[in-house]
mmCIF file of C-alpha atoms in Angstrom:
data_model
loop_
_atom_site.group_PDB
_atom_site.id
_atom_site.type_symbol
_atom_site.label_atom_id
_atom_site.label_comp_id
_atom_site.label_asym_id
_atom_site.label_seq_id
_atom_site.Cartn_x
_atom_site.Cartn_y
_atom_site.Cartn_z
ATOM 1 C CA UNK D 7 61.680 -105.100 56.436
ATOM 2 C CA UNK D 8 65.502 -104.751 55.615
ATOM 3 C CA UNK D 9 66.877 -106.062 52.141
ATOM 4 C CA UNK D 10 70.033 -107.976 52.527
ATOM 5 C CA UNK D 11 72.468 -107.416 49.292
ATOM 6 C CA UNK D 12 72.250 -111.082 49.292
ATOM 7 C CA UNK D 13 69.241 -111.239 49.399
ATOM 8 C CA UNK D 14 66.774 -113.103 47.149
ATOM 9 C CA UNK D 15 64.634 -109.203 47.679
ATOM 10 C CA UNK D 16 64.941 -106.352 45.356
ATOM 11 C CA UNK D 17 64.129 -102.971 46.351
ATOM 12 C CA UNK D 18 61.341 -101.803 43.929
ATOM 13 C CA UNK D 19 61.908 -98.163 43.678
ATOM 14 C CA UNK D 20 63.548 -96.450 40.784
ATOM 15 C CA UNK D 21 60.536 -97.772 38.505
ATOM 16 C CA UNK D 22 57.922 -96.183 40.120
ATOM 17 C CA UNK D 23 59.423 -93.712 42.757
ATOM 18 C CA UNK D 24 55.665 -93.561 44.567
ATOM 19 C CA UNK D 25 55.589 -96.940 44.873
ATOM 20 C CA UNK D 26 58.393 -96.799 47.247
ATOM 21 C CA UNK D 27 55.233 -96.359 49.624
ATOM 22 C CA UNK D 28 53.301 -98.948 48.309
ATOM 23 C CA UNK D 29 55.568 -101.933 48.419
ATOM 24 C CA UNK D 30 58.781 -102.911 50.601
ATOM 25 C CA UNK D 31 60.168 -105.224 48.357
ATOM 26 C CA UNK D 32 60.297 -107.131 44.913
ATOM 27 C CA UNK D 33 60.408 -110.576 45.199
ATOM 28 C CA UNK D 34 62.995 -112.290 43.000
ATOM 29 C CA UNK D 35 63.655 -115.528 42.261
ATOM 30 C CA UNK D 36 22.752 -123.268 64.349
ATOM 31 C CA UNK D 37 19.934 -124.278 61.854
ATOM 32 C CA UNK D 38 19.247 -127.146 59.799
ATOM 33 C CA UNK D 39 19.945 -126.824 56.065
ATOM 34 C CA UNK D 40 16.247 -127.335 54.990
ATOM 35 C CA UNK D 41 15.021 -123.950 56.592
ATOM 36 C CA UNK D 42 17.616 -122.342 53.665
ATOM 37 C CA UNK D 43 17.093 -124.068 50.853
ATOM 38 C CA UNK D 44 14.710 -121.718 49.587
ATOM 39 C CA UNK D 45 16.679 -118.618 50.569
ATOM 40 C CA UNK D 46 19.338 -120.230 48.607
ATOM 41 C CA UNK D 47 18.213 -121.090 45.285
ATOM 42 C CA UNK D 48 15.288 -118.277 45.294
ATOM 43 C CA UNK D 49 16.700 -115.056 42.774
ATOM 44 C CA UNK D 50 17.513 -112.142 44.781
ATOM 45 C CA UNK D 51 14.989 -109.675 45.947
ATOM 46 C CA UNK D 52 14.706 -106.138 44.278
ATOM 47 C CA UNK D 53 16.316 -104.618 46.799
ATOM 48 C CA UNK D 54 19.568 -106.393 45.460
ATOM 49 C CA UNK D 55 21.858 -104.890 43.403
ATOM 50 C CA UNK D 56 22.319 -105.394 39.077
ATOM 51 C CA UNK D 57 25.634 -107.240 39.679
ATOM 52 C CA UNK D 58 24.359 -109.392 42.281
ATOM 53 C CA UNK D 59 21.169 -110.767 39.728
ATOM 54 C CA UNK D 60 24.361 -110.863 37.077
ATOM 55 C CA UNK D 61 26.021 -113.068 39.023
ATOM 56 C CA UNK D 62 23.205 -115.205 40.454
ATOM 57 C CA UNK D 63 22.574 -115.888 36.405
ATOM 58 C CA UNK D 64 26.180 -116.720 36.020
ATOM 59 C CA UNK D 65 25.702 -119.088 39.104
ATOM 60 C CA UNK D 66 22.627 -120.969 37.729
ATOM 61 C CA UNK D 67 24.649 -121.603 34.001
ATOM 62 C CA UNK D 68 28.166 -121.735 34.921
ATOM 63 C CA UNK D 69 28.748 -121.574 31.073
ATOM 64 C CA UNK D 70 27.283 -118.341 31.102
ATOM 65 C CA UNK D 71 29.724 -115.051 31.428
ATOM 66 C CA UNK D 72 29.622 -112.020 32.921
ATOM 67 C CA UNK D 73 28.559 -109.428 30.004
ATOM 68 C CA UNK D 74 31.870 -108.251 28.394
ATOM 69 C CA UNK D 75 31.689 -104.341 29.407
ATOM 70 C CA UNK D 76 32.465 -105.581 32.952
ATOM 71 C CA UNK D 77 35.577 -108.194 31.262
ATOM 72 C CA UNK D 78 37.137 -105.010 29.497
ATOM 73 C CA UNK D 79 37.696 -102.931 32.690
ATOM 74 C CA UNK D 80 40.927 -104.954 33.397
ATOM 75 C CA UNK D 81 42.013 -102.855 30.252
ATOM 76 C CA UNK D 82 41.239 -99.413 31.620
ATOM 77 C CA UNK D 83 43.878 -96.799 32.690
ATOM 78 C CA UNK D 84 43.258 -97.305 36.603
ATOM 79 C CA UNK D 85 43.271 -100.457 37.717
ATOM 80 C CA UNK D 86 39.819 -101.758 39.130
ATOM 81 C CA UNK D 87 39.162 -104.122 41.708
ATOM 82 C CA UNK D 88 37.350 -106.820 43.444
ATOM 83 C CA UNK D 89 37.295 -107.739 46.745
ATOM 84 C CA UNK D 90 37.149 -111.677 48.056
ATOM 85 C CA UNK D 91 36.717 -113.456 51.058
ATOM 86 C CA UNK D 92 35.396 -116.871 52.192
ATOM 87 C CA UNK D 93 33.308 -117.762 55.104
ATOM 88 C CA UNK D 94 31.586 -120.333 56.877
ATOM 89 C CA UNK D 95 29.103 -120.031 59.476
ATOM 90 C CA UNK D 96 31.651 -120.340 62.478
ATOM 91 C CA UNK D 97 33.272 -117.596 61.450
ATOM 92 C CA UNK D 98 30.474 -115.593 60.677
ATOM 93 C CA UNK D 99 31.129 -112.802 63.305
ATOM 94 C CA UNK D 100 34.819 -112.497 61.876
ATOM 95 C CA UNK D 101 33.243 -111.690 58.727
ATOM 96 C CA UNK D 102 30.259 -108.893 60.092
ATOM 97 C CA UNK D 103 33.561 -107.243 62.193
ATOM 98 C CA UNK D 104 35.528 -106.975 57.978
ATOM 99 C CA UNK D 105 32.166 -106.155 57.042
ATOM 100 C CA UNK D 106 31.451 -102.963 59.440
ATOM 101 C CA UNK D 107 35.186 -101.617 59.423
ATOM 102 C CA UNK D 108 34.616 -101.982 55.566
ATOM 103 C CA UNK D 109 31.617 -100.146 55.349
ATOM 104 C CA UNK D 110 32.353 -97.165 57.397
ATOM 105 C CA UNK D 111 35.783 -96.404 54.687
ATOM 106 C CA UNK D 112 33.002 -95.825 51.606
ATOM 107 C CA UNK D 113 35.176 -97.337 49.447
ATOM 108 C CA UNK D 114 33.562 -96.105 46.273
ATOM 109 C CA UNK D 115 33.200 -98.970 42.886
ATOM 110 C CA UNK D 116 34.843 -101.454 45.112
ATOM 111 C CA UNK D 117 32.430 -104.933 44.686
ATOM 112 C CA UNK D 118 33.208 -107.504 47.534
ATOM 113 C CA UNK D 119 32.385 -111.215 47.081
ATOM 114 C CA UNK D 120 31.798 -113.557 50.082
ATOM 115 C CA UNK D 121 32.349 -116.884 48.940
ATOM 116 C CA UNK D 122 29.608 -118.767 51.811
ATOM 117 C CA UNK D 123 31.277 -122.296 52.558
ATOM 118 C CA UNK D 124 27.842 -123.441 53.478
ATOM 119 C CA UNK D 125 24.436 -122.943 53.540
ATOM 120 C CA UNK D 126 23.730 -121.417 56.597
ATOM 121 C CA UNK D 127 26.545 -118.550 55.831
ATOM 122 C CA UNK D 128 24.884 -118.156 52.066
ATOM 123 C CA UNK D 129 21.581 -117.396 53.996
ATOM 124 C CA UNK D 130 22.772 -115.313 57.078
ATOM 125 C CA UNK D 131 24.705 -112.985 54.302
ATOM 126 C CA UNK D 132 21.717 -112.494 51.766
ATOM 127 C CA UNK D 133 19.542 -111.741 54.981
ATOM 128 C CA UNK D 134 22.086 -109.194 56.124
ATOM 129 C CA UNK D 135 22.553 -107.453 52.767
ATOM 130 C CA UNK D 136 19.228 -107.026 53.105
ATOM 131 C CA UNK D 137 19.370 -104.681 56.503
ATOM 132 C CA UNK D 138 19.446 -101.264 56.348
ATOM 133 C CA UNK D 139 23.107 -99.768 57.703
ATOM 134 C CA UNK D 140 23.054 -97.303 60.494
ATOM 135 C CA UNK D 141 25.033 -95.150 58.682
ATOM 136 C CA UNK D 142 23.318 -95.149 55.171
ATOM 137 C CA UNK D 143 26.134 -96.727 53.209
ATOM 138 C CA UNK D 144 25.859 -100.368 52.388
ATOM 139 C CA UNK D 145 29.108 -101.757 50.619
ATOM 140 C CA UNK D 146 28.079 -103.605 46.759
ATOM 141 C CA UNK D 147 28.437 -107.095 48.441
ATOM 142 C CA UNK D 148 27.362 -110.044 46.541
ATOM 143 C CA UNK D 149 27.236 -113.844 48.582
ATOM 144 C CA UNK D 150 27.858 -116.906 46.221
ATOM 145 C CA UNK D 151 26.896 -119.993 47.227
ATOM 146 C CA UNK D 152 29.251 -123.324 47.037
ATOM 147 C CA UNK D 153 27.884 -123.855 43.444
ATOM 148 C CA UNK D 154 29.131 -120.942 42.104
ATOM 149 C CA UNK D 155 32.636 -123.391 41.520
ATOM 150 C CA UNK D 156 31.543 -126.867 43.073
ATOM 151 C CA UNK D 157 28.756 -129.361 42.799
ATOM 152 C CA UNK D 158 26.154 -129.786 45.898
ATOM 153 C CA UNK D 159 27.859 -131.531 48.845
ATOM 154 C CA UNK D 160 26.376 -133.659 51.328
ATOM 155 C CA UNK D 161 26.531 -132.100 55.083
ATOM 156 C CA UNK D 162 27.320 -128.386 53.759
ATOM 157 C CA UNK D 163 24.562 -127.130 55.979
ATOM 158 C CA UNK D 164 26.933 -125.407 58.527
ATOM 159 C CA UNK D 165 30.810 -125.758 59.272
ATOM 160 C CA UNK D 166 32.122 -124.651 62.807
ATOM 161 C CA UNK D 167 34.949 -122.537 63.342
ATOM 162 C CA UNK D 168 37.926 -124.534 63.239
ATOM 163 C CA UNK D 169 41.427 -123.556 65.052
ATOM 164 C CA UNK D 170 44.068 -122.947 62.513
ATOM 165 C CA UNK D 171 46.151 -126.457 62.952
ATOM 166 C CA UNK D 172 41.996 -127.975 62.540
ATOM 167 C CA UNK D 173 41.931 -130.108 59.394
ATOM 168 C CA UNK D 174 38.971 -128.599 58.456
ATOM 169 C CA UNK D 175 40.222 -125.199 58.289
ATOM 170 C CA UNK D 176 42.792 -126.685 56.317
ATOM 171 C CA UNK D 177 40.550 -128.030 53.673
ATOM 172 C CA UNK D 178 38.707 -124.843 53.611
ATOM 173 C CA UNK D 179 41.646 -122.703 52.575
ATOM 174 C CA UNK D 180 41.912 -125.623 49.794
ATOM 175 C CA UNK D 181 39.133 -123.778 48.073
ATOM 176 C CA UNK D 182 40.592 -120.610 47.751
ATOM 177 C CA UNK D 183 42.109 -121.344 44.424
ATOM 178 C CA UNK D 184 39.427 -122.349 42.367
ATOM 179 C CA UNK D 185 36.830 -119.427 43.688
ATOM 180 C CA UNK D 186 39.638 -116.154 42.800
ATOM 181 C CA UNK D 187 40.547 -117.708 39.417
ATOM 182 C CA UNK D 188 36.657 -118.522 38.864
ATOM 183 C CA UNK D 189 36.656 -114.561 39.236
ATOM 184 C CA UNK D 190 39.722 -113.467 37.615
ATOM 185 C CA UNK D 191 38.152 -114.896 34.475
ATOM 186 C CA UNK D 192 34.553 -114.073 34.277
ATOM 187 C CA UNK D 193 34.560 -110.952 36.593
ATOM 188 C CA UNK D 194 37.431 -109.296 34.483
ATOM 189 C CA UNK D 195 39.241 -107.210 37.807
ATOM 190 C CA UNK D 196 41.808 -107.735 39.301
ATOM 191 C CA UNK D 197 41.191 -109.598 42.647
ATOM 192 C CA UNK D 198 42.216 -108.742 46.345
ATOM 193 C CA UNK D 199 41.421 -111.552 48.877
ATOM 194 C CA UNK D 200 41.420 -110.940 52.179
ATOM 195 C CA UNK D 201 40.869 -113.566 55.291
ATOM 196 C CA UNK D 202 38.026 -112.150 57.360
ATOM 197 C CA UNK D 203 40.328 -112.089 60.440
ATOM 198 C CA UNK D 204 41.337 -108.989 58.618
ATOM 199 C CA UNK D 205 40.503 -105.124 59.455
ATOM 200 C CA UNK D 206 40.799 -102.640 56.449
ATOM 201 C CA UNK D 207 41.710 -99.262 59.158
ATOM 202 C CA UNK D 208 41.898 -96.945 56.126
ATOM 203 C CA UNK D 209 41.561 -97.235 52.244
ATOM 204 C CA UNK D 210 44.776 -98.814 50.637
ATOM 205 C CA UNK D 211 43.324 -99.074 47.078
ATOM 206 C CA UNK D 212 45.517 -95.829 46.034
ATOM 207 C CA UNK D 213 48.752 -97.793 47.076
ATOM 208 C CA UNK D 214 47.586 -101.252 45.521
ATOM 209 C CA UNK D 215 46.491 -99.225 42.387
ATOM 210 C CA UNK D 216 50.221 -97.532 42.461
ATOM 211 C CA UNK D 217 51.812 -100.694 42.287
ATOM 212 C CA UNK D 218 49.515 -102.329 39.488
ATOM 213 C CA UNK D 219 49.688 -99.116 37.199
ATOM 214 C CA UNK D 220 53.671 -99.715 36.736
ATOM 215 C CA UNK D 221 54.459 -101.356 33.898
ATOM 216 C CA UNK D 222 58.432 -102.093 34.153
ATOM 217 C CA UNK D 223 58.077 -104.578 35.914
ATOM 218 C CA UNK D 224 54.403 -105.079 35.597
ATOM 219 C CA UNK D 225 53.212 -106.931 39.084
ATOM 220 C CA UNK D 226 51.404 -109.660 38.848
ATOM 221 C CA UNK D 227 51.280 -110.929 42.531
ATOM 222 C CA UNK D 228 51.045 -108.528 45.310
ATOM 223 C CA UNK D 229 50.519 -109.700 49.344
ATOM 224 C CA UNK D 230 51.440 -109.193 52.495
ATOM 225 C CA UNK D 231 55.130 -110.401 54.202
ATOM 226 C CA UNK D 232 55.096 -113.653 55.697
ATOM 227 C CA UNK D 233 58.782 -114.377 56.458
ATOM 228 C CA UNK D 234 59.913 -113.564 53.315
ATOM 229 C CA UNK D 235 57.150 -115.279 51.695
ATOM 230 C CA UNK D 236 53.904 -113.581 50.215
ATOM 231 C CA UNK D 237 50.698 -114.621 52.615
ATOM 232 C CA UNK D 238 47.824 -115.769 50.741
ATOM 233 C CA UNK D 239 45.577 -114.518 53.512
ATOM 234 C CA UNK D 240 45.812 -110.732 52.199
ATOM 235 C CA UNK D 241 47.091 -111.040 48.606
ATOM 236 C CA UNK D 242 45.737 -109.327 45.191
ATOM 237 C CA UNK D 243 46.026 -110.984 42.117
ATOM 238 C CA UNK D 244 46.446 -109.518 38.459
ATOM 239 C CA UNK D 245 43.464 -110.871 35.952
ATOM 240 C CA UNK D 246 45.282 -111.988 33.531
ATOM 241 C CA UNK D 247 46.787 -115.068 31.560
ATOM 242 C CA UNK D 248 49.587 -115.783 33.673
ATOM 243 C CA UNK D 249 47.854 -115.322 37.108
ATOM 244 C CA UNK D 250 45.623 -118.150 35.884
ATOM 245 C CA UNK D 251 48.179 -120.785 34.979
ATOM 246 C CA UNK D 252 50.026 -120.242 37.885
ATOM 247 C CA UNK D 253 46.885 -120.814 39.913
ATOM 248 C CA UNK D 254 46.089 -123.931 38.167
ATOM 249 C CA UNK D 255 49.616 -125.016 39.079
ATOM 250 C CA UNK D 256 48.680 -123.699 42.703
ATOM 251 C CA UNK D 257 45.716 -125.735 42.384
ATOM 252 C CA UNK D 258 47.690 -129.078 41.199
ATOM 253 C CA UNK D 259 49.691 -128.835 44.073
ATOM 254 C CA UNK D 260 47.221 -129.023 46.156
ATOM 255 C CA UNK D 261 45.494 -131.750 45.088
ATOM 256 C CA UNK D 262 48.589 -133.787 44.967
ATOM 257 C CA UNK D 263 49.958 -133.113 48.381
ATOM 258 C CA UNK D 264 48.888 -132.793 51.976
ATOM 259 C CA UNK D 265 45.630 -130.166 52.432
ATOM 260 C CA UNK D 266 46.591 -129.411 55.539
ATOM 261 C CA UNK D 267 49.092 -127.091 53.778
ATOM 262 C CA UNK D 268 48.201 -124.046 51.600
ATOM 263 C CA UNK D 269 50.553 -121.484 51.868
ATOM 264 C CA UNK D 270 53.854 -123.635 51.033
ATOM 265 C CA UNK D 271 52.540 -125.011 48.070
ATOM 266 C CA UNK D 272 51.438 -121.466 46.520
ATOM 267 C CA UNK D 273 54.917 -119.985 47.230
ATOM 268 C CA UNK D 274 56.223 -123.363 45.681
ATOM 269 C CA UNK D 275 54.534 -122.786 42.313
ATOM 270 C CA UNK D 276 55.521 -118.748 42.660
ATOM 271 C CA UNK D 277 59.046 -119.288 42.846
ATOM 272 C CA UNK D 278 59.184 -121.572 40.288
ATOM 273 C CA UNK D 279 57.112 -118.753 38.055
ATOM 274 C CA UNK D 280 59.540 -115.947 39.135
ATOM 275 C CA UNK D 281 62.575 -118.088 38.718
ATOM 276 C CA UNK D 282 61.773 -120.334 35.348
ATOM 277 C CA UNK D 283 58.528 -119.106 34.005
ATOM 278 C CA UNK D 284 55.108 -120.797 33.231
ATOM 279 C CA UNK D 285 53.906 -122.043 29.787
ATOM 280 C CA UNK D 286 51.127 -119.434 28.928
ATOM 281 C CA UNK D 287 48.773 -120.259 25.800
ATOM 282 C CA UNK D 288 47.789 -117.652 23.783
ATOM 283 C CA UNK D 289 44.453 -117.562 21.520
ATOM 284 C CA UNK D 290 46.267 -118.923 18.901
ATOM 285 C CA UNK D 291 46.797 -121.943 20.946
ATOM 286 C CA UNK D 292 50.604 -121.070 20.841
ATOM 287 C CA UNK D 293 52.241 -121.231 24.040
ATOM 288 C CA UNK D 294 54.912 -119.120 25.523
ATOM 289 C CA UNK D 295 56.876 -119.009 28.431
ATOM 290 C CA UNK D 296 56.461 -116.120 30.750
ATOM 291 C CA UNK D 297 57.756 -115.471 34.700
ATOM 292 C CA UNK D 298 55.611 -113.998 37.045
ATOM 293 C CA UNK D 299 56.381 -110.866 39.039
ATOM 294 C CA UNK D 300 55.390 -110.891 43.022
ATOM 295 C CA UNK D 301 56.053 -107.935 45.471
ATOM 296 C CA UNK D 302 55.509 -107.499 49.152
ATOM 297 C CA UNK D 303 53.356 -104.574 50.495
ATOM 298 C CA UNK D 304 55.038 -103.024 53.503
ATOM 299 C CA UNK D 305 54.587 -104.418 56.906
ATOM 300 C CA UNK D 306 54.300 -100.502 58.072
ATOM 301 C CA UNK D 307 51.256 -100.239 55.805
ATOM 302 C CA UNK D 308 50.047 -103.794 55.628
ATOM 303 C CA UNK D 309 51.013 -105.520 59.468
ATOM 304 C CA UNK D 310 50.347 -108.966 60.109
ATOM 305 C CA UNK D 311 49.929 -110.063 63.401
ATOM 306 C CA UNK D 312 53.287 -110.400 65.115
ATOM 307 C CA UNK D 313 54.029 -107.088 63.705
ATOM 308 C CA UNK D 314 51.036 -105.408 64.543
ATOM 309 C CA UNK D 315 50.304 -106.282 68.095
ATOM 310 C CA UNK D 316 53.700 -107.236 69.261
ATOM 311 C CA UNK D 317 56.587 -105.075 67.600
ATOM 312 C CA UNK D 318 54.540 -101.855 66.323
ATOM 313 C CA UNK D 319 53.901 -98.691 68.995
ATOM 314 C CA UNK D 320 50.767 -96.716 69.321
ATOM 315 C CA UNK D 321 52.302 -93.785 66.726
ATOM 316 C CA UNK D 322 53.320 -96.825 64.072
ATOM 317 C CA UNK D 323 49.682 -98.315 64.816
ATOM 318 C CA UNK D 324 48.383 -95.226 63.462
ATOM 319 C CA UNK D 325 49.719 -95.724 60.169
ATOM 320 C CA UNK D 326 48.399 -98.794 59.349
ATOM 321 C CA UNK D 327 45.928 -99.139 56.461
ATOM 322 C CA UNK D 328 45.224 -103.066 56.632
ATOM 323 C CA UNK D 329 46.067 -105.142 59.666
ATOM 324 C CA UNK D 330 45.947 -109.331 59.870
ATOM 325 C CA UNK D 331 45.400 -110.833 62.793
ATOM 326 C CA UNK D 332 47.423 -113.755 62.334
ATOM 327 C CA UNK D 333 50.388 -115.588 64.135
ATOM 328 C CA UNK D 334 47.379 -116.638 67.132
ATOM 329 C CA UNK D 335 45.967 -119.762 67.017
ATOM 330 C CA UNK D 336 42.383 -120.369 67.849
ATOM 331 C CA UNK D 337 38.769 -118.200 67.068
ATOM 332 C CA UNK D 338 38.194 -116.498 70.352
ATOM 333 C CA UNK D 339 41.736 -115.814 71.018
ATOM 334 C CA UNK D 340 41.708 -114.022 67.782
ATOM 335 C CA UNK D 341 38.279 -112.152 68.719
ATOM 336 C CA UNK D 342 40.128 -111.284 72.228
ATOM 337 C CA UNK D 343 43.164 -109.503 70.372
ATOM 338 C CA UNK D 344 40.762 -107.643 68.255
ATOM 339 C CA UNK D 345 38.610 -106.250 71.348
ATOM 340 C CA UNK D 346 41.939 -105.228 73.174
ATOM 341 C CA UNK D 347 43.418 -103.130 70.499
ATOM 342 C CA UNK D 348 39.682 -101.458 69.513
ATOM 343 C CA UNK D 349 39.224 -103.798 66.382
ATOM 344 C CA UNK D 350 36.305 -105.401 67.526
ATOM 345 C CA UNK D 351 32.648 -103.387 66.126
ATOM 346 C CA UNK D 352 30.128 -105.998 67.474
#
């Protein structure tokens, strides 16, 4: 991706000359509900990990907080992370393809969070976390259920896979807000979401880390080039004060305007944080006005779609760490792309 010298883009290299890797640019300015129910409220079996019976505590008081050792690693000298997607049950296979390319990187102290749109998804995932792995390794995956941010709903038993331009994948991607600042503030890292249509080819937690470890300027948003705007659908967001309000404004937006958009209103709020700042309260219950900082990762290193499996050749194709399949509309046309480039494990 070129930068114009007109360009609202900055080059962000002289801070940090390794993150001349890391980042292109700096932006400027079929079951019945009832079968589950007991699967879903029932505490996790033994087998289950400490964080997962952490956070299934968390989910049954939502006043409750994740013990403060695991708040204070946002403060450490490398950056830690958390990984977050949502799912419901028609995308389920989209999520077991993220899950197997995930698993067979080791990614070591790297938790991942499904956030289950519905029932039957919260079941199938605590029944597969439950499976033993051909190869050993089983990735520190814990499933919350709607409640972890929203009351019960009526008819949440199962959603189907819905194209793109669907209004119900629309209103899906409405609840991405509220679920990564629910875990920016009680799970205390810093959080990289990722849309299951996405496979993770090699390990890019060195280059995120990179960019998050600079401190002049310090990053706050990091995601993947969408036409000169930052895609939601692979973007990692710093756990901090700042982060939050903005999503809150993110949020606001959303609620105000049509739900059939998502990414235009969180690039809305982002240039207004980059350009004019955001109120900020402190614990003093002083406020302050702060701008946010937002960088691309590089399409060589972080493809979407169109770049991937259009523009890129076989050699640039090896260099990829994280691809998207984005820019095709519909669930089996995306499932097709993945099986003729090799990105398909199921």
């Amino acid at each position: 991706m070129n930068c114009r010298p007109n360009s609202p883009l900055k080059l962000l290299l002289a801070a940090v000359p390794v993150v001349a890797i890391a980042v292109a640019c700096i932006l400027h300015s079929s079951t019945s509900g009832s079968r589950y129910s007991s699967i879903l409220r029932d505490p996790p079996s033994a087998s289950q990990n400490h964080r997962r019976l952490r956070l299934v505590n968390l989910i049954k008081d939502p006043k409750t907080v994740i013990p403060r050792e695991t708040q204070l690693v946002q403060n450490a000298d490398t950056p830690q992370f958390g990984v977050l997607l949502t799912c419901s049950d028609g995308f389920f296979d989209l999520w077991l393809n993220w899950l197997i390319f995930f698993e067979r990187l080791e990614i070591p102290d790297l938790p991942v969070f499904l956030f289950a749109e519905d029932e039957v998804t919260h079941a199938r995932c605590l029944e597969l976390l439950d499976q033993p792995r051909e190869s050993g390794y089983r990735a520190d995956v814990t499933c919350l259920p709607w409640d972890f941010v929203f009351e019960k709903k009526e008819g949440s038993e199962s959603l189907e896979a819905f194209s793109y331009n669907e209004m119900g994948y629309k209103l899906m991607m409405t609840h991405r807000p509220t679920v990564v600042k629910r875990l920016l503030k009680e799970f205390g890292r810093h959080i990289i979401f990722s849309d299951v249509d996405v496979v993770w080819l090699k390990n890019p937690i060195t280059h995120i880390q990179q960019v998050f470890m600079n401190i002049d300027p310090i990053v706050h948003i990091l995601g993947q080039s969408d036409k000169g705007k930052i895609c939601p659908g692979f973007s990692v967001y710093r756990a901090c004060p700042e982060v939050i309000k903005l999503i809150d404004m993110w949020q606001d937006d959303l609620s105000k305007g049509d739900p059939s958009m998502n990414q235009k209103p969180f690039n809305n709020v982002l240039d207004v944080a980059m350009s004019k700042g955001i109120p900020v309260p402190d614990h003093n219950g002083n406020t302050t006005v702060k701008k946010i900082t937002a960088a691309f990762l590089p399409n060589e290193l972080f493809p979407n779609g169109k770049v991937y499996f259009e523009k890129m050749t076989d050699a640039e194709r090896e260099g990829a760490l994280v691809v998207h399949n984005n820019y095709i509309i519909g669930y089996d046309e995306k499932i097709d792309r993945f099986k003729n480039f090799d990105l398909w494990a199921l």
